[in-house]
mmCIF file of C-alpha atoms in Angstrom:
data_model
loop_
_atom_site.group_PDB
_atom_site.id
_atom_site.type_symbol
_atom_site.label_atom_id
_atom_site.label_comp_id
_atom_site.label_asym_id
_atom_site.label_seq_id
_atom_site.Cartn_x
_atom_site.Cartn_y
_atom_site.Cartn_z
ATOM 1 C CA MET F 1477 151.502 141.552 81.655
ATOM 2 C CA THR F 1478 155.245 140.901 81.632
ATOM 3 C CA PRO F 1479 156.812 137.589 80.660
ATOM 4 C CA ALA F 1480 158.281 135.299 83.287
ATOM 5 C CA SER F 1481 161.802 136.153 84.275
ATOM 6 C CA GLY F 1482 164.387 134.679 81.952
ATOM 7 C CA ALA F 1483 161.857 133.966 79.188
ATOM 8 C CA PRO F 1484 162.048 136.077 76.038
ATOM 9 C CA PRO F 1485 158.936 138.038 75.108
ATOM 10 C CA ARG F 1486 156.618 136.027 72.905
ATOM 11 C CA GLY F 1487 157.261 137.949 69.659
ATOM 12 C CA ARG F 1488 161.031 138.019 70.113
ATOM 13 C CA GLY F 1489 161.131 134.269 70.888
ATOM 14 C CA ARG F 1490 159.097 133.484 67.765
ATOM 15 C CA ARG F 1491 161.399 135.638 65.607
ATOM 16 C CA ARG F 1492 164.426 133.909 67.096
ATOM 17 C CA ASP F 1493 162.942 130.480 66.297
ATOM 18 C CA ARG F 1494 162.211 131.527 62.715
ATOM 19 C CA LEU F 1495 165.732 132.902 62.323
ATOM 20 C CA ILE F 1496 167.209 129.618 63.577
ATOM 21 C CA ALA F 1497 164.981 127.648 61.172
ATOM 22 C CA PHE F 1498 166.035 129.998 58.358
ATOM 23 C CA GLY F 1499 169.707 129.393 59.106
ATOM 24 C CA TRP F 1500 169.270 125.623 59.190
ATOM 25 C CA LEU F 1501 167.381 125.636 55.891
ATOM 26 C CA VAL F 1502 170.139 127.653 54.199
ATOM 27 C CA LEU F 1503 172.768 125.292 55.629
ATOM 28 C CA VAL F 1504 170.879 122.187 54.474
ATOM 29 C CA TRP F 1505 170.454 123.714 51.010
ATOM 30 C CA SER F 1506 174.193 124.305 50.773
ATOM 31 C CA LEU F 1507 174.985 120.815 52.044
ATOM 32 C CA LEU F 1508 172.639 119.252 49.509
ATOM 33 C CA TRP F 1509 174.435 121.053 46.696
ATOM 34 C CA GLY F 1510 177.785 120.080 48.203
ATOM 35 C CA ASP F 1511 179.311 123.492 47.509
ATOM 36 C CA PHE F 1512 179.487 126.614 49.648
ATOM 37 C CA SER F 1513 179.380 129.336 47.006
ATOM 38 C CA TRP F 1514 177.701 132.751 46.821
ATOM 39 C CA GLY F 1515 175.212 131.358 44.295
ATOM 40 C CA ASN F 1516 174.210 128.494 46.593
ATOM 41 C CA LEU F 1517 173.978 130.882 49.524
ATOM 42 C CA ALA F 1518 171.644 133.157 47.517
ATOM 43 C CA GLY F 1519 169.593 130.182 46.318
ATOM 44 C CA GLY F 1520 169.366 128.786 49.855
ATOM 45 C CA THR F 1521 168.268 132.176 51.141
ATOM 46 C CA LEU F 1522 165.478 132.334 48.555
ATOM 47 C CA VAL F 1523 164.348 128.771 49.180
ATOM 48 C CA ALA F 1524 164.451 129.170 52.986
ATOM 49 C CA GLY F 1525 162.467 132.397 52.768
ATOM 50 C CA ALA F 1526 159.871 130.776 50.516
ATOM 51 C CA VAL F 1527 159.557 127.713 52.753
ATOM 52 C CA LEU F 1528 159.058 129.807 55.876
ATOM 53 C CA LEU F 1529 156.621 132.133 54.104
ATOM 54 C CA PHE F 1530 154.437 129.536 52.368
ATOM 55 C CA PHE F 1531 154.753 126.633 54.820
ATOM 56 C CA PRO F 1532 154.848 128.197 58.294
ATOM 57 C CA LEU F 1533 155.325 125.720 61.095
ATOM 58 C CA PRO F 1534 153.329 126.017 64.285
ATOM 59 C CA PRO F 1535 155.377 127.148 67.268
ATOM 60 C CA VAL F 1536 156.744 124.303 69.368
ATOM 61 C CA SER F 1537 157.344 125.358 72.927
ATOM 62 C CA PHE F 1538 160.286 123.925 74.799
ATOM 63 C CA GLY F 1539 159.961 124.315 78.524
ATOM 64 C CA GLY F 1540 162.601 121.783 79.443
ATOM 65 C CA ARG F 1541 166.326 121.781 79.677
ATOM 66 C CA LEU F 1542 169.047 119.617 78.232
ATOM 67 C CA ARG F 1543 170.565 117.197 80.748
ATOM 68 C CA PRO F 1544 173.817 115.667 79.411
ATOM 69 C CA GLY F 1545 173.882 112.610 81.716
ATOM 70 C CA PRO F 1546 170.377 111.354 80.902
ATOM 71 C CA LEU F 1547 170.958 112.263 77.236
ATOM 72 C CA VAL F 1548 173.962 109.916 77.141
ATOM 73 C CA VAL F 1549 171.880 107.216 78.871
ATOM 74 C CA PHE F 1550 169.153 107.675 76.249
ATOM 75 C CA ALA F 1551 171.666 107.477 73.376
ATOM 76 C CA VAL F 1552 173.381 104.348 74.719
ATOM 77 C CA ARG F 1553 170.080 102.563 75.394
ATOM 78 C CA PHE F 1554 168.746 103.645 71.991
ATOM 79 C CA VAL F 1555 171.766 102.188 70.179
ATOM 80 C CA GLY F 1556 171.402 98.977 72.205
ATOM 81 C CA GLU F 1557 167.719 98.679 71.288
ATOM 82 C CA LEU F 1558 168.553 99.450 67.659
ATOM 83 C CA VAL F 1559 171.120 96.631 67.478
ATOM 84 C CA SER F 1560 168.921 94.162 69.378
ATOM 85 C CA ALA F 1561 165.810 94.886 67.291
ATOM 86 C CA SER F 1562 167.790 94.716 64.037
ATOM 87 C CA ALA F 1563 169.156 91.303 64.996
ATOM 88 C CA HIS F 1564 165.644 90.103 65.927
ATOM 89 C CA VAL F 1565 164.095 91.288 62.643
ATOM 90 C CA ALA F 1566 166.975 89.749 60.670
ATOM 91 C CA ARG F 1567 166.543 86.421 62.489
ATOM 92 C CA VAL F 1568 162.805 86.387 61.750
ATOM 93 C CA ALA F 1569 163.428 87.326 58.098
ATOM 94 C CA VAL F 1570 165.741 84.379 57.436
ATOM 95 C CA GLN F 1571 163.834 81.787 59.469
ATOM 96 C CA PRO F 1572 162.244 79.444 56.910
ATOM 97 C CA GLY F 1573 158.484 78.943 57.158
ATOM 98 C CA TYR F 1574 158.032 81.235 60.145
ATOM 99 C CA GLN F 1575 154.938 83.486 59.993
ATOM 100 C CA PRO F 1576 155.372 86.382 62.445
ATOM 101 C CA ARG F 1577 152.262 87.886 63.998
ATOM 102 C CA SER F 1578 151.942 91.625 64.378
ATOM 103 C CA ALA F 1579 149.681 93.862 66.408
ATOM 104 C CA ILE F 1580 148.746 97.490 66.838
ATOM 105 C CA ILE F 1581 148.799 98.763 70.397
ATOM 106 C CA ALA F 1582 147.696 102.054 71.895
ATOM 107 C CA VAL F 1583 150.086 103.693 74.342
ATOM 108 C CA ARG F 1584 149.009 106.732 76.334
ATOM 109 C CA LEU F 1585 152.028 108.936 77.031
ATOM 110 C CA ARG F 1586 152.330 110.696 80.364
ATOM 111 C CA VAL F 1587 153.713 113.952 78.942
ATOM 112 C CA ARG F 1588 151.348 115.172 76.202
ATOM 113 C CA THR F 1589 153.327 118.050 74.748
ATOM 114 C CA ASP F 1590 153.773 118.172 70.979
ATOM 115 C CA LEU F 1591 157.535 117.974 71.392
ATOM 116 C CA ASN F 1592 157.369 114.840 73.558
ATOM 117 C CA LEU F 1593 154.892 113.177 71.187
ATOM 118 C CA ALA F 1594 157.158 113.920 68.216
ATOM 119 C CA LEU F 1595 160.419 112.861 69.893
ATOM 120 C CA THR F 1596 158.954 109.653 71.306
ATOM 121 C CA ALA F 1597 157.284 108.757 68.008
ATOM 122 C CA GLU F 1598 160.521 109.364 66.086
ATOM 123 C CA ALA F 1599 162.624 107.325 68.501
ATOM 124 C CA ILE F 1600 160.156 104.429 68.361
ATOM 125 C CA SER F 1601 159.849 104.502 64.567
ATOM 126 C CA LEU F 1602 163.622 104.361 64.090
ATOM 127 C CA VAL F 1603 163.830 101.002 65.872
ATOM 128 C CA PRO F 1604 163.166 98.080 63.485
ATOM 129 C CA GLY F 1605 159.977 96.173 64.286
ATOM 130 C CA THR F 1606 157.980 99.170 65.533
ATOM 131 C CA LEU F 1607 156.200 101.822 63.535
ATOM 132 C CA ILE F 1608 153.876 104.668 64.474
ATOM 133 C CA VAL F 1609 150.522 104.172 62.754
ATOM 134 C CA GLU F 1610 148.696 107.163 64.211
ATOM 135 C CA VAL F 1611 149.018 109.810 66.898
ATOM 136 C CA ASP F 1612 146.029 111.116 68.822
ATOM 137 C CA ARG F 1613 147.397 114.477 69.837
ATOM 138 C CA ASP F 1614 144.400 115.509 71.940
ATOM 139 C CA VAL F 1615 144.777 112.674 74.441
ATOM 140 C CA GLY F 1616 148.472 111.880 73.920
ATOM 141 C CA VAL F 1617 148.076 108.347 72.546
ATOM 142 C CA LEU F 1618 150.467 106.691 70.111
ATOM 143 C CA TYR F 1619 149.148 103.799 68.027
ATOM 144 C CA VAL F 1620 152.141 101.594 67.363
ATOM 145 C CA HIS F 1621 152.526 98.610 65.035
ATOM 146 C CA VAL F 1622 154.676 95.997 66.761
ATOM 147 C CA PHE F 1623 156.286 93.069 64.979
ATOM 148 C CA ASP F 1624 156.429 89.402 66.005
ATOM 149 C CA THR F 1625 154.063 89.201 68.964
ATOM 150 C CA HIS F 1626 153.160 85.897 70.592
ATOM 151 C CA GLY F 1627 150.636 86.918 73.211
ATOM 152 C CA PRO F 1628 149.521 89.456 75.789
ATOM 153 C CA GLN F 1629 152.907 89.390 77.525
ATOM 154 C CA ASP F 1630 154.607 90.657 74.337
ATOM 155 C CA LEU F 1631 152.049 93.447 74.042
ATOM 156 C CA ARG F 1632 152.604 94.485 77.676
ATOM 157 C CA GLY F 1633 156.371 94.331 77.123
ATOM 158 C CA SER F 1634 156.124 96.502 74.003
ATOM 159 C CA ARG F 1635 153.978 99.057 75.830
ATOM 160 C CA GLN F 1636 156.461 99.155 78.721
ATOM 161 C CA ARG F 1637 159.403 99.608 76.321
ATOM 162 C CA ILE F 1638 157.647 102.548 74.647
ATOM 163 C CA LEU F 1639 156.932 104.174 78.007
ATOM 164 C CA ALA F 1640 160.560 103.567 78.999
ATOM 165 C CA VAL F 1641 161.675 105.411 75.840
ATOM 166 C CA GLU F 1642 159.373 108.293 76.798
ATOM 167 C CA ARG F 1643 160.772 108.299 80.353
ATOM 168 C CA ARG F 1644 164.396 108.410 79.114
ATOM 169 C CA LEU F 1645 163.585 111.202 76.631
ATOM 170 C CA VAL F 1646 161.784 113.292 79.239
ATOM 171 C CA ARG F 1647 164.649 112.823 81.692
ATOM 172 C CA ALA F 1648 167.061 113.991 78.979
ATOM 173 C CA VAL F 1649 165.178 117.072 77.721
ATOM 174 C CA GLY F 1650 162.051 117.600 79.828
ATOM 175 C CA SER F 1651 161.164 120.165 82.440
ATOM 176 C CA ASP F 1652 161.446 119.353 86.135
ATOM 177 C CA ALA F 1653 157.644 118.894 86.372
ATOM 178 C CA GLU F 1654 157.673 116.483 83.403
ATOM 179 C CA VAL F 1655 160.516 114.478 84.936
ATOM 180 C CA ARG F 1656 158.541 114.206 88.184
ATOM 181 C CA ARG F 1657 155.456 113.082 86.228
ATOM 182 C CA VAL F 1658 157.213 110.216 84.424
ATOM 183 C CA SER F 1659 159.108 109.189 87.553
ATOM 184 C CA ALA F 1660 155.952 109.111 89.687
ATOM 185 C CA ASP F 1661 153.938 107.100 87.131
ATOM 186 C CA PRO F 1662 156.145 104.243 85.897
ATOM 187 C CA VAL F 1663 153.186 101.869 85.414
ATOM 188 C CA GLU F 1664 152.151 101.191 81.817
ATOM 189 C CA ARG F 1665 148.699 102.385 80.838
ATOM 190 C CA GLY F 1666 146.485 101.824 77.869
ATOM 191 C CA PRO F 1667 143.913 104.279 76.557
ATOM 192 C CA GLU F 1668 140.889 104.860 78.695
ATOM 193 C CA PRO F 1669 137.589 103.784 77.164
#
């Protein structure tokens, strides 16, 4: 069987991914030492080789494409949420006598790829007041700790914000089918019993 047109053969694509990871590891090693010398290059090469040999990462498939417009929208909205959430957490922290209530909510993502789960979880965890507690990879559910909730409306709002983050991420880097899936299903959903 031949690979789909435009897609590299499986073995060659895996080697390419490992070579890219190797290069990044050597670069990070050199940056951590703060000096680009032959000794650091040799040390980075040894460390990168050992990391890739003893701690192999599972392949992460990327079937999408990078869309600059939606990527800018995601970045701008992310910075806005970051500033807003930071101000909210700071206000709660300095409010005397206030006891914030927290909750853990389950959010079923519409695109269940490993890459989407990881990107969405990272984006959510970087915003103050939300933290990923657990990920159920098999069914695509994120369990998220949310800060300062007052009732069911806050929980629904948090779930909708998380799904909006997923939608913006998929529009920025997802495949056409994934973009259609998140656009056709904008309604928030919880896990099914």
